[in-house]
Tab-separated table of C-alpha atoms and ligand atoms in Angstrom:
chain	number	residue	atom	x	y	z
A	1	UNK	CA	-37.581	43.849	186.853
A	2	UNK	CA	-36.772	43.909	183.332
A	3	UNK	CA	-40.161	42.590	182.701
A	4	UNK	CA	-42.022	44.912	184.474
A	5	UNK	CA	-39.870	47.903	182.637
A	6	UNK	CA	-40.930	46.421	179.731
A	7	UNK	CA	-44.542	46.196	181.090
A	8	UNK	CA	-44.295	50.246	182.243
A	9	UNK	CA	-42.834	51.104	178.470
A	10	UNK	CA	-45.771	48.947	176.651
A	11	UNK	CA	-48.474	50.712	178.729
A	12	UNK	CA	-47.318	54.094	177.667
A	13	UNK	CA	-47.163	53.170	174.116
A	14	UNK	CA	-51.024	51.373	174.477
A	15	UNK	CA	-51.983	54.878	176.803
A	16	UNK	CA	-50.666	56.794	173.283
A	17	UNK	CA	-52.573	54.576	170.838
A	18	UNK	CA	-55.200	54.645	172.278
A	19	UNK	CA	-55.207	58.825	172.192
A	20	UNK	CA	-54.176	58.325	168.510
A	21	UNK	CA	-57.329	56.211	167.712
A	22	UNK	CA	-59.425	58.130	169.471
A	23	UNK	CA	-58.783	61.411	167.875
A	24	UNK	CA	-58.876	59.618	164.853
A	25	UNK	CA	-62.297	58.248	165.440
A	26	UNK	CA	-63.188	61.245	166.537
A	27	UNK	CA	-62.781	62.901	162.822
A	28	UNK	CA	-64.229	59.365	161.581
A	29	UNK	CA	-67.182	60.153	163.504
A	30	UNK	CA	-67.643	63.377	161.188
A	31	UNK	CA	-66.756	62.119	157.898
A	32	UNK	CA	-67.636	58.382	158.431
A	33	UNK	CA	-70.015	57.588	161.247
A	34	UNK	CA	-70.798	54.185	159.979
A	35	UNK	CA	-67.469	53.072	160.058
A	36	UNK	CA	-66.953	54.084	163.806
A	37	UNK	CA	-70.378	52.092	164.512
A	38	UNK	CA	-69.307	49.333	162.827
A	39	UNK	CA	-66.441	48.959	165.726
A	40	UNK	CA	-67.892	49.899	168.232
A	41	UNK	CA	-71.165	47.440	167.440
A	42	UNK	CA	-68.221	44.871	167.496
A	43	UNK	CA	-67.025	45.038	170.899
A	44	UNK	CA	-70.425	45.156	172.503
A	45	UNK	CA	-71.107	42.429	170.003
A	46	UNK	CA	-68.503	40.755	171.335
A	47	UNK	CA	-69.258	40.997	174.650
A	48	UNK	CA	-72.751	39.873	174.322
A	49	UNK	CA	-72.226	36.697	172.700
A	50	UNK	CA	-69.327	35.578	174.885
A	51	UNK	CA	-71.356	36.364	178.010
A	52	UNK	CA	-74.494	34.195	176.504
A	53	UNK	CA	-71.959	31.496	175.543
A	54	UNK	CA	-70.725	28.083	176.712
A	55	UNK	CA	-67.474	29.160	177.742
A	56	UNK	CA	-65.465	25.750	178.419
A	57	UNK	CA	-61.746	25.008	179.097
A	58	UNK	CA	-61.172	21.233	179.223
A	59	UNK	CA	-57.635	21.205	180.995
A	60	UNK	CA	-56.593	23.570	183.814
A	61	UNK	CA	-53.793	22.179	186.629
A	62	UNK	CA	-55.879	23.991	189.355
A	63	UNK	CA	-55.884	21.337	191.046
A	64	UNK	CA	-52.002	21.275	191.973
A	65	UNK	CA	-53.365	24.442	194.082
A	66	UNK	CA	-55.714	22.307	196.387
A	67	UNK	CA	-53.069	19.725	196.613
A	68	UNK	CA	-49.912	22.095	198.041
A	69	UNK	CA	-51.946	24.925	199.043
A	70	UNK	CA	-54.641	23.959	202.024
A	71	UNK	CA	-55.117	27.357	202.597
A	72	UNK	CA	-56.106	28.054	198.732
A	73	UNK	CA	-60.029	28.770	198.691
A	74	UNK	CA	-61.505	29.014	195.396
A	75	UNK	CA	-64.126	31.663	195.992
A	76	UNK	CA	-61.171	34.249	196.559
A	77	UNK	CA	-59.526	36.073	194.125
A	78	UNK	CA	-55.520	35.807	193.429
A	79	UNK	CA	-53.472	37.639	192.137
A	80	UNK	CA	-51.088	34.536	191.109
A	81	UNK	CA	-52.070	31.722	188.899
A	82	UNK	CA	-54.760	32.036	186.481
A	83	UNK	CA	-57.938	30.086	188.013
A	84	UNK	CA	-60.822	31.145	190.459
A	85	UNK	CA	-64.475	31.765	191.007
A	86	UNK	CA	-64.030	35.340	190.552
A	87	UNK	CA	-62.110	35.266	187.534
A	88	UNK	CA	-63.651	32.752	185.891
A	89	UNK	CA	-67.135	34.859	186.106
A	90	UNK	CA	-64.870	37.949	184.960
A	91	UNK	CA	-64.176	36.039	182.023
A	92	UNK	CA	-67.389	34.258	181.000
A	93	UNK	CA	-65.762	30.724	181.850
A	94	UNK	CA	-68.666	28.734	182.599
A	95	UNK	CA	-66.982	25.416	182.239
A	96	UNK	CA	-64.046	23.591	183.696
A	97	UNK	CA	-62.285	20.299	183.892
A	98	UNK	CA	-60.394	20.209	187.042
A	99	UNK	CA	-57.249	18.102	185.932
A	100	UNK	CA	-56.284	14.946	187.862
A	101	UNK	CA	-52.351	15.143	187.354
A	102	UNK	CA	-49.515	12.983	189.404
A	103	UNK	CA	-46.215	12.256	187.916
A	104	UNK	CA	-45.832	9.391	185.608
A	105	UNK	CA	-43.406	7.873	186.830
A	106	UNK	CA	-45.184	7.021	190.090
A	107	UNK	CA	-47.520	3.341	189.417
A	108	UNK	CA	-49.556	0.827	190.856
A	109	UNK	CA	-51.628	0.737	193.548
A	110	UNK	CA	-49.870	4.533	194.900
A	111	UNK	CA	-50.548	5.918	191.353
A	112	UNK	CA	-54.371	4.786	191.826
A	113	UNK	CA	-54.336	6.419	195.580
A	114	UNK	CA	-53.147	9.906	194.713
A	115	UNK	CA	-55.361	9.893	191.700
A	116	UNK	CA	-58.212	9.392	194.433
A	117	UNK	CA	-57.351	11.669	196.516
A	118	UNK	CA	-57.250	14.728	194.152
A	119	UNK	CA	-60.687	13.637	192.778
A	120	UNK	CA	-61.847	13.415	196.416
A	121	UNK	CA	-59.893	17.377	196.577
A	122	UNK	CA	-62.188	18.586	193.328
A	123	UNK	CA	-65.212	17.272	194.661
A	124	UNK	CA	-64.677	18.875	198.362
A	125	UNK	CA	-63.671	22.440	196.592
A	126	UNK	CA	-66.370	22.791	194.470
A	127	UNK	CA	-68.772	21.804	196.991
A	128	UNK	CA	-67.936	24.513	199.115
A	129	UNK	CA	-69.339	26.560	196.795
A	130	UNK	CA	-72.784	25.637	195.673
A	131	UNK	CA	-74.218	28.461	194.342
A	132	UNK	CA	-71.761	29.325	192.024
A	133	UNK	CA	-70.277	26.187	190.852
A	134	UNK	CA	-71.184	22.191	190.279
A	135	UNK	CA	-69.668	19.090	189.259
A	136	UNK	CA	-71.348	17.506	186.077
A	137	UNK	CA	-71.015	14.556	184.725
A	138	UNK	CA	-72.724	14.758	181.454
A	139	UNK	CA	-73.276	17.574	178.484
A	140	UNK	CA	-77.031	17.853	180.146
A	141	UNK	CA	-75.429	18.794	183.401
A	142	UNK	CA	-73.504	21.210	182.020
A	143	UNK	CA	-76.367	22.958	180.353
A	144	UNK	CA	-78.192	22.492	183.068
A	145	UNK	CA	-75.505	24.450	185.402
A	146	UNK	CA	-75.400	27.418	182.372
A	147	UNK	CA	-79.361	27.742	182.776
A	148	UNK	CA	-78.856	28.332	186.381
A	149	UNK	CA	-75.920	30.895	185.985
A	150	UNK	CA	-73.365	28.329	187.774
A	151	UNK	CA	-70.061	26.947	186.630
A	152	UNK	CA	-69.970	23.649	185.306
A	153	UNK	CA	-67.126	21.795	187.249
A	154	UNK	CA	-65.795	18.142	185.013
A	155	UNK	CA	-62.543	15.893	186.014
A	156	UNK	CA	-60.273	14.486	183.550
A	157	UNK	CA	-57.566	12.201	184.180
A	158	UNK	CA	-54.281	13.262	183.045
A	159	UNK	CA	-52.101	9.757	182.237
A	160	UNK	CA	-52.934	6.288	182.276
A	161	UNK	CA	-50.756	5.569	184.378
A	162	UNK	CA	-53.246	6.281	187.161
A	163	UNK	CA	-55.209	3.371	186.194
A	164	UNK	CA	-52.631	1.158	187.936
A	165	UNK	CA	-52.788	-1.346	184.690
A	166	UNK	CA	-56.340	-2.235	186.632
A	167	UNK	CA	-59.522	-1.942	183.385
A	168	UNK	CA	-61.652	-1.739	186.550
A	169	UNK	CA	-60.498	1.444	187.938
A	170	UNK	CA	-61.956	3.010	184.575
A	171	UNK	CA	-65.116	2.170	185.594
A	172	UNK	CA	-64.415	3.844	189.612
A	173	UNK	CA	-63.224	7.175	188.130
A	174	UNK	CA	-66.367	7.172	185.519
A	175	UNK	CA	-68.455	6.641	188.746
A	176	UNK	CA	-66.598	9.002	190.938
A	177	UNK	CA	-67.288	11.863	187.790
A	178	UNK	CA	-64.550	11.683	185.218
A	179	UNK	CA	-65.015	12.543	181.756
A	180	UNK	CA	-62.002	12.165	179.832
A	181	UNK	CA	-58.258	9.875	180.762
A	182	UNK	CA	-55.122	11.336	178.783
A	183	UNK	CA	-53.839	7.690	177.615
A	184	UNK	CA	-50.608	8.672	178.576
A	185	UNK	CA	-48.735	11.522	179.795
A	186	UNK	CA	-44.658	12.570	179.724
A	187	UNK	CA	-43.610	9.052	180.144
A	188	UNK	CA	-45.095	5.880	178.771
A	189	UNK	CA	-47.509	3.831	180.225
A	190	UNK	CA	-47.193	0.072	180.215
A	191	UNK	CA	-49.563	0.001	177.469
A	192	UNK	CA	-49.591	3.452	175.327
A	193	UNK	CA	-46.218	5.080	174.032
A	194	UNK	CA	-46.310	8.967	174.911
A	195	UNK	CA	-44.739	11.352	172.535
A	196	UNK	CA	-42.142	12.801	175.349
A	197	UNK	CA	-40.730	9.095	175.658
A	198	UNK	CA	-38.760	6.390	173.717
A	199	UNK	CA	-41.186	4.381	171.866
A	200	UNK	CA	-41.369	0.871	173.012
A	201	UNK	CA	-45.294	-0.221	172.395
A	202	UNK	CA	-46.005	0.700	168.551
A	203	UNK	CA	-48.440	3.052	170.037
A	204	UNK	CA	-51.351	0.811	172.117
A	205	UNK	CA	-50.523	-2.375	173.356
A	206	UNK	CA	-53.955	-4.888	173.317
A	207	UNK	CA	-54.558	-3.977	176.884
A	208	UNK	CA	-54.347	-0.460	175.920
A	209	UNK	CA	-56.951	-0.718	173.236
A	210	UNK	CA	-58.457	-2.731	175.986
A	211	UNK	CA	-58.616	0.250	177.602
A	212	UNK	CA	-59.892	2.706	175.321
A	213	UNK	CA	-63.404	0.209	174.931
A	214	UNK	CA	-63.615	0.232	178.508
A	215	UNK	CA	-63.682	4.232	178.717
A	216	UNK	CA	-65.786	3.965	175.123
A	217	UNK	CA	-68.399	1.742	177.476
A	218	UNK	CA	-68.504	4.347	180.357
A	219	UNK	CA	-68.683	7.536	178.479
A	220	UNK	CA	-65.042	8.396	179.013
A	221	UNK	CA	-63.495	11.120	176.603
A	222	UNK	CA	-60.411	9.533	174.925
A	223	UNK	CA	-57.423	12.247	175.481
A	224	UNK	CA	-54.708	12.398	172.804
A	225	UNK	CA	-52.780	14.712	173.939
A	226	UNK	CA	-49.619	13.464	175.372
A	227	UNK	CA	-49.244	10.680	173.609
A	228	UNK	CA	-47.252	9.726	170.628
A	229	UNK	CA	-48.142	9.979	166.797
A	230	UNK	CA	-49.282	6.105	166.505
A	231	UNK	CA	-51.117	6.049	170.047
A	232	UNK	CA	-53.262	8.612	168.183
A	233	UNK	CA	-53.707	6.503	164.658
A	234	UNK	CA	-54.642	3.531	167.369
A	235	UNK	CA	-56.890	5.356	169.403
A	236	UNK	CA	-58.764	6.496	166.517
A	237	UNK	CA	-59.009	3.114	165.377
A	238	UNK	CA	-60.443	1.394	168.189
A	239	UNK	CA	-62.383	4.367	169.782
A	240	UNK	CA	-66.302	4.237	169.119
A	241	UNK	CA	-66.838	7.474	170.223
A	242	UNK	CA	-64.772	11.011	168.603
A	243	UNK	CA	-61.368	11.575	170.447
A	244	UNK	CA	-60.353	15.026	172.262
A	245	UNK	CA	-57.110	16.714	172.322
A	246	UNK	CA	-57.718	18.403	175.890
A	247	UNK	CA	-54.496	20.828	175.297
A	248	UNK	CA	-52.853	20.424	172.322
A	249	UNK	CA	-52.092	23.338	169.231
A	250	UNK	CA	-50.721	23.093	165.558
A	251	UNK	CA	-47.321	21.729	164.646
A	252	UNK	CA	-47.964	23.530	160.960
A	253	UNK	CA	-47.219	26.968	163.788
A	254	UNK	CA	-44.739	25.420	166.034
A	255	UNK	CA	-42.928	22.213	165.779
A	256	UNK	CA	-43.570	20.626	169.109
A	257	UNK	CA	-44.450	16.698	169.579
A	258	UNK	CA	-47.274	17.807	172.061
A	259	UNK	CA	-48.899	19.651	169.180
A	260	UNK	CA	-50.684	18.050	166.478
A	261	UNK	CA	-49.913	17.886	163.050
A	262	UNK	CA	-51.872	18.696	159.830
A	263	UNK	CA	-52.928	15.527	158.627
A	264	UNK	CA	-53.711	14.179	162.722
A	265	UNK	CA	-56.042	16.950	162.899
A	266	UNK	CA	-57.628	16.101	159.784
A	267	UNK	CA	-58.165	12.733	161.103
A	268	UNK	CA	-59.484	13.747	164.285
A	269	UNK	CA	-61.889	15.686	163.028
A	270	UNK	CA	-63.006	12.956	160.509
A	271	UNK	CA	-64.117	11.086	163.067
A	272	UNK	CA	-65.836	13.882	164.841
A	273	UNK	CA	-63.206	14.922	167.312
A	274	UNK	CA	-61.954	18.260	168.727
A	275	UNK	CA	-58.708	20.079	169.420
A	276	UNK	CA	-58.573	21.966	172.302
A	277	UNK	CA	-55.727	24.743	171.507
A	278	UNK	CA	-53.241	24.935	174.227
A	279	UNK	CA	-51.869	28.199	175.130
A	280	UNK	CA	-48.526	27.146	176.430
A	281	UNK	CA	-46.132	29.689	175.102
A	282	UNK	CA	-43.344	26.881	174.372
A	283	UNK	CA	-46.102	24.936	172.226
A	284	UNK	CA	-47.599	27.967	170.050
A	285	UNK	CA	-44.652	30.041	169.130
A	286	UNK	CA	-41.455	29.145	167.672
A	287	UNK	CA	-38.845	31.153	167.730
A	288	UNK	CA	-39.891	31.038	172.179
A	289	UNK	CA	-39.907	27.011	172.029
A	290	UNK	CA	-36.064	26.958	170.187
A	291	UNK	CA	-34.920	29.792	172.704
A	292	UNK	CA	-36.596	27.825	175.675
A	293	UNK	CA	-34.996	24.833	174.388
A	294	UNK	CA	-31.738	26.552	173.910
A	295	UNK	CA	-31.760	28.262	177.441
A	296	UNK	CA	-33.180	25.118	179.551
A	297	UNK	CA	-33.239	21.676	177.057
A	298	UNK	CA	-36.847	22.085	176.197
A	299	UNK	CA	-40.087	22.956	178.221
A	300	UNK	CA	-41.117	19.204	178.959
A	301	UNK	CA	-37.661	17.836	180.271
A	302	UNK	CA	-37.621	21.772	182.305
A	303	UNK	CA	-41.601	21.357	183.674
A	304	UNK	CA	-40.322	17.720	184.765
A	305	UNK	CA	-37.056	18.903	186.382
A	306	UNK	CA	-39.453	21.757	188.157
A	307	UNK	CA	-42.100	18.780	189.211
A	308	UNK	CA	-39.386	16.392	190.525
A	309	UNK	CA	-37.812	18.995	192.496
A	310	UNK	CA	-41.393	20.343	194.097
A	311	UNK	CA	-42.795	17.039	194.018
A	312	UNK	CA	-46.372	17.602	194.904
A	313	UNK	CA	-46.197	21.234	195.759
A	314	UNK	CA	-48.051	22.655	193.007
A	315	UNK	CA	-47.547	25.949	194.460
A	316	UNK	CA	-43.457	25.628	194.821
A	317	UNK	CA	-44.193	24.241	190.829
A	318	UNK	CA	-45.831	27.641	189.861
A	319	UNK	CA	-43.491	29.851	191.750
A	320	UNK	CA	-39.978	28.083	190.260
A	321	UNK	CA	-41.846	28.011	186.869
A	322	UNK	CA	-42.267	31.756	186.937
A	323	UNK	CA	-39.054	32.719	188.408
A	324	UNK	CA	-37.240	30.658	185.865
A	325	UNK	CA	-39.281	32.225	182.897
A	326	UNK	CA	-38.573	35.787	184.323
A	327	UNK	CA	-34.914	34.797	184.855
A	328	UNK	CA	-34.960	34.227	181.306
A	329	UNK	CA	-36.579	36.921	179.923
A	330	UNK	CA	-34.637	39.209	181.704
A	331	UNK	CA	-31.415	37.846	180.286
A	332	UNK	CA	-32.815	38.287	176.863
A	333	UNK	CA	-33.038	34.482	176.312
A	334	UNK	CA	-36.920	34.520	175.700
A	335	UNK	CA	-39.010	36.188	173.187
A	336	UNK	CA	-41.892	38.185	174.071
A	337	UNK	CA	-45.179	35.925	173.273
A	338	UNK	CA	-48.851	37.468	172.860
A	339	UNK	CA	-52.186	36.285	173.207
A	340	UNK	CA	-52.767	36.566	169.608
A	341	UNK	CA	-50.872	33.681	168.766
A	342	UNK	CA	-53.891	31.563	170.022
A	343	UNK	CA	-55.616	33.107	167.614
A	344	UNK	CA	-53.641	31.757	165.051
A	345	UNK	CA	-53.583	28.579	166.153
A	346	UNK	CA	-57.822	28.206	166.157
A	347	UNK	CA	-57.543	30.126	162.676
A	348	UNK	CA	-55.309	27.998	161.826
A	349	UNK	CA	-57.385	24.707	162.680
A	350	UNK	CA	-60.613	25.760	161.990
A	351	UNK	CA	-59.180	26.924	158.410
A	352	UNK	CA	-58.057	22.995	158.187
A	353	UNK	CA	-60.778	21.024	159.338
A	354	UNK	CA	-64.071	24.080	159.858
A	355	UNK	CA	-65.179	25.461	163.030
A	356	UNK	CA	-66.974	22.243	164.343
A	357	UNK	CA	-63.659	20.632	165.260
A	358	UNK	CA	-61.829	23.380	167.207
A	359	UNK	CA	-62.089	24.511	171.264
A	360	UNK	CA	-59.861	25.881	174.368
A	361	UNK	CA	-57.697	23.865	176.407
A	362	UNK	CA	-55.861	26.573	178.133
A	363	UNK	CA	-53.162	24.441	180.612
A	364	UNK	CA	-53.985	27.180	182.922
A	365	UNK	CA	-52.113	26.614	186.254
A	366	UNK	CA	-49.644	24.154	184.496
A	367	UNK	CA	-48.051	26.316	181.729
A	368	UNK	CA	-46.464	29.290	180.884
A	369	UNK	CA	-49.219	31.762	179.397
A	370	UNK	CA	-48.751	34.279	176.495
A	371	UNK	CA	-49.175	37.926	177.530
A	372	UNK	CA	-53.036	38.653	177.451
A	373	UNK	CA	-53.924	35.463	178.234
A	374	UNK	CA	-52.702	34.875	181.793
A	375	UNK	CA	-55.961	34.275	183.700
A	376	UNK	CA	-59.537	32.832	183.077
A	377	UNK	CA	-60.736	37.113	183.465
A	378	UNK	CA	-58.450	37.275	180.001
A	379	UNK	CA	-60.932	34.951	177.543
A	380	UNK	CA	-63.297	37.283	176.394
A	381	UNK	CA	-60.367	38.735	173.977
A	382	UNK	CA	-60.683	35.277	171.896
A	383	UNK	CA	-64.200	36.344	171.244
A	384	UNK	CA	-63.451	39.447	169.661
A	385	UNK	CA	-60.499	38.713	167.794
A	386	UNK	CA	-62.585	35.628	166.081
A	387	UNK	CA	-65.292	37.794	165.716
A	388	UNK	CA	-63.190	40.843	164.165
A	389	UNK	CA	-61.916	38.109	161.934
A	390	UNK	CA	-65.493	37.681	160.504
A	391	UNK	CA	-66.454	34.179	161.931
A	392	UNK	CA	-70.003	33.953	162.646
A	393	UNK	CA	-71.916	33.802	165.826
A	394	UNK	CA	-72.387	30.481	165.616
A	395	UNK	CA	-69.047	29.316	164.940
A	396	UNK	CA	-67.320	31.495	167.521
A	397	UNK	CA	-69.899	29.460	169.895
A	398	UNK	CA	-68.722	25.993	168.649
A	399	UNK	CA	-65.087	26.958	169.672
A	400	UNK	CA	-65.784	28.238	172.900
A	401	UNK	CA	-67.728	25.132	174.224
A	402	UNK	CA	-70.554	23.948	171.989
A	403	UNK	CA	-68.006	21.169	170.293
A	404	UNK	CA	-66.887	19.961	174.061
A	405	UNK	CA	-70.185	19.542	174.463
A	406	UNK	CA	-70.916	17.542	171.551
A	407	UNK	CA	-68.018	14.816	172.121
A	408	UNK	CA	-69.434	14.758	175.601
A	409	UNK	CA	-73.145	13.837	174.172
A	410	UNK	CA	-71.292	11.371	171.693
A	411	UNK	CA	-69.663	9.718	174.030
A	412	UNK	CA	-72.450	9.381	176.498
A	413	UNK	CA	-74.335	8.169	173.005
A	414	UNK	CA	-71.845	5.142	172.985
A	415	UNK	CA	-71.853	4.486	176.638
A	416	UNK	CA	-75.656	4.080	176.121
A	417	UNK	CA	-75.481	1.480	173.451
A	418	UNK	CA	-72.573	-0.541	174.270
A	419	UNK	CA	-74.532	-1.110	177.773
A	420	UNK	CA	-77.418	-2.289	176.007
A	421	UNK	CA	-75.837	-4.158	173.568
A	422	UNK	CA	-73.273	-6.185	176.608
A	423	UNK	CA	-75.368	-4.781	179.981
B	1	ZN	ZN1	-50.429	18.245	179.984
């Protein structure tokens, strides 16, 4: 309730700003019509290029919703949760990877079944809806989808756990459509440390680096996010092909293990990679991550409590998250967090490491979302901002998708010539 007061009270000031600037730029109009043109010709600007723009988000949980929710149809518009057709064409989000998420502590041959079944889920949702979106399996694809005014639908695997320690289940998801495996995810795997976990590997194990050639050879984005400092510094090692960060932000911002830090995403984007900022509230602003930490022992251990207790409900996940966040708020224990603060965090990389190494990993339907930012309809705000910043075209295009789709034409580079050179 106290939210929505809050909400109410916010409105009215925005409704009175709004008057404000508009008288204002009424007089402007007299005295300075260039001025008034200026930001005006921004907006529309704005607009334009977004709408003409690969849009691409390389880790949303959607995915939970097809797993608890049978009745969930992707075509329809909600009012919960942050993904659909609707609001992804709202927004200008013309690509997707559906993420392929089960708990980490579950292994073996069960980890490898569940994993199937919620690629076998992605495939059957998208399909139903052929006109408007398609699952692609390379950068072509995806351009090929944008030229035909569809959404480009991509898989990632979130933990490596999922490979069941088996190399040749790398090779199945590659062939059933995935792009990119997380190495590891909260916990450790039996052969990558994760940065939520004790250490016990020294980052990858040989099988692990095993691993990351096998992926290399099929064209399989290698994920960093999730995993520990030194899985990175070995990933980048033995990885032929640039890394990703599907949903990680800045540690320089917020001090969060899940975020990267200065000189990792200097190194990443040495070697041609991209960080995807995440817009998790607990992972870009921190004075919210201490309080959330302070109210509920930190967002990870609290996301894992929520998963363990809804097990694979992804809709009982969304609806606890929520109603513990609100909880919170409305006992003052949480700080208000806006959209702008993903702003920051792209400034903040591109600033480090120029716009070629920077995109959007939102953890839409797995996170906690800033104000602004809550659904895919939201994203065209990034493109202004950047834009009213004074980035160019070009690199505002980069962010939004053009660098996902360069890893992805890397990668599938590699693929090609480690086949030929080992068929
Ligand atoms: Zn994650």
């Amino acid at each position: 309730m106290l939210r929505e007061a809050w909400m109410r009270s916010a409105r009215a000031i925005a409704t009175f700003a709004i008057a404000v600037v508009c008288l204002f730029a009424t007089n402007a109009l007299v005295r300075t019509p260039r001025a008034t043109v200026s930001a005006d010709d921004i907006a529309a600007r704005a607009h334009k290029l977004h709408f003409s723009s690969y849009v691409i988000d390389t880790h949303d949980d959607t995915t939970q919703r097809f797993l608890s929710k049978s009745s969930f149809d992707l075509g329809k518009r909600y009012t919960d949760g942050s993904i659909d057709i609707p609001r992804m064409r709202e927004g200008g989000m013309n690509g997707i990877f559906f993420s392929i998420w089960i708990d980490g502590k579950t292994m073996g041959p069960e980890a490898i079944r569940q994993a199937l079944d919620q690629i076998d889920l992605v495939r059957t949702n998208v399909a139903k809806y052929p006109n408007d979106i398609v699952l692609c399996r390379t950068s072509e694809e995806v351009r090929r989808a944008h030229a035909e005014n569809k959404i480009a639908a991509l898989m990632g695997v979130e933990g490596g756990h999922m490979i069941g320690n088996d190399i040749h289940i790398v090779n199945i998801f590659a062939d059933l459509g995935v792009r990119y495996m997380t190495l590891s995810h909260f916990y450790n795997t039996e052969w990558s440390d994760s940065s939520t976990d004790k250490p016990v590997h020294n980052g990858l194990t040989d099988f692990g680096k095993e691993v990351v050639r096998e992926m290399n050879r099929d064209g399989i984005m290698v994920d960093i996010s999730h995993v520990s400092d030194k899985t990175f510094y070995d990933a980048l090692e033995v990885s032929k092909a640039p890394l990703i960060a599907s949903h990680s932000s800045c540690r320089a911002i917020c001090d969060h293990v899940r975020d990267m830090s200065d000189d990792m995403i200097k190194a990443l984007a040495a070697k041609g990679g991209v960080i995807q900022i995440n817009y998790e509230k607990s992972f870009i602003d921190q004075t919210y991550k201490d309080a959330y930490a302070k109210a509920t022992g930190g967002v990870v251990q609290h996301l894992d409590e929520l998963k363990k207790k809804c097990g694979d409900d992804g809709e009982c996940f969304e609806r606890e998250m929520k109603k513990a966040e609100e909880q919170l708020i409305a006992e003052g224990k949480l700080p208000h967090v806006t959209w702008e603060k993903v702003v920051e965090h792209i400034d903040h990389a591109v600033k480090l490491v120029g716009a070629d190494h920077v995109g959007l990993g939102s953890d839409f339907d797995g996170a906690n979302m800033p104000e602004g930012l809550e659904d895919a309809s939201k994203l065209p705000i990034i493109t202004e901002a950047l834009m009213r910043k004074g980035y160019s075209d070009a690199d505002i295009r980069k962010i939004l998708g053009e660098n996902t789709l360069r890893v992805m034409a890397a990668a599938e580079k590699v693929s090609t010539e480690m086949k030929a050179q080992n068929p």
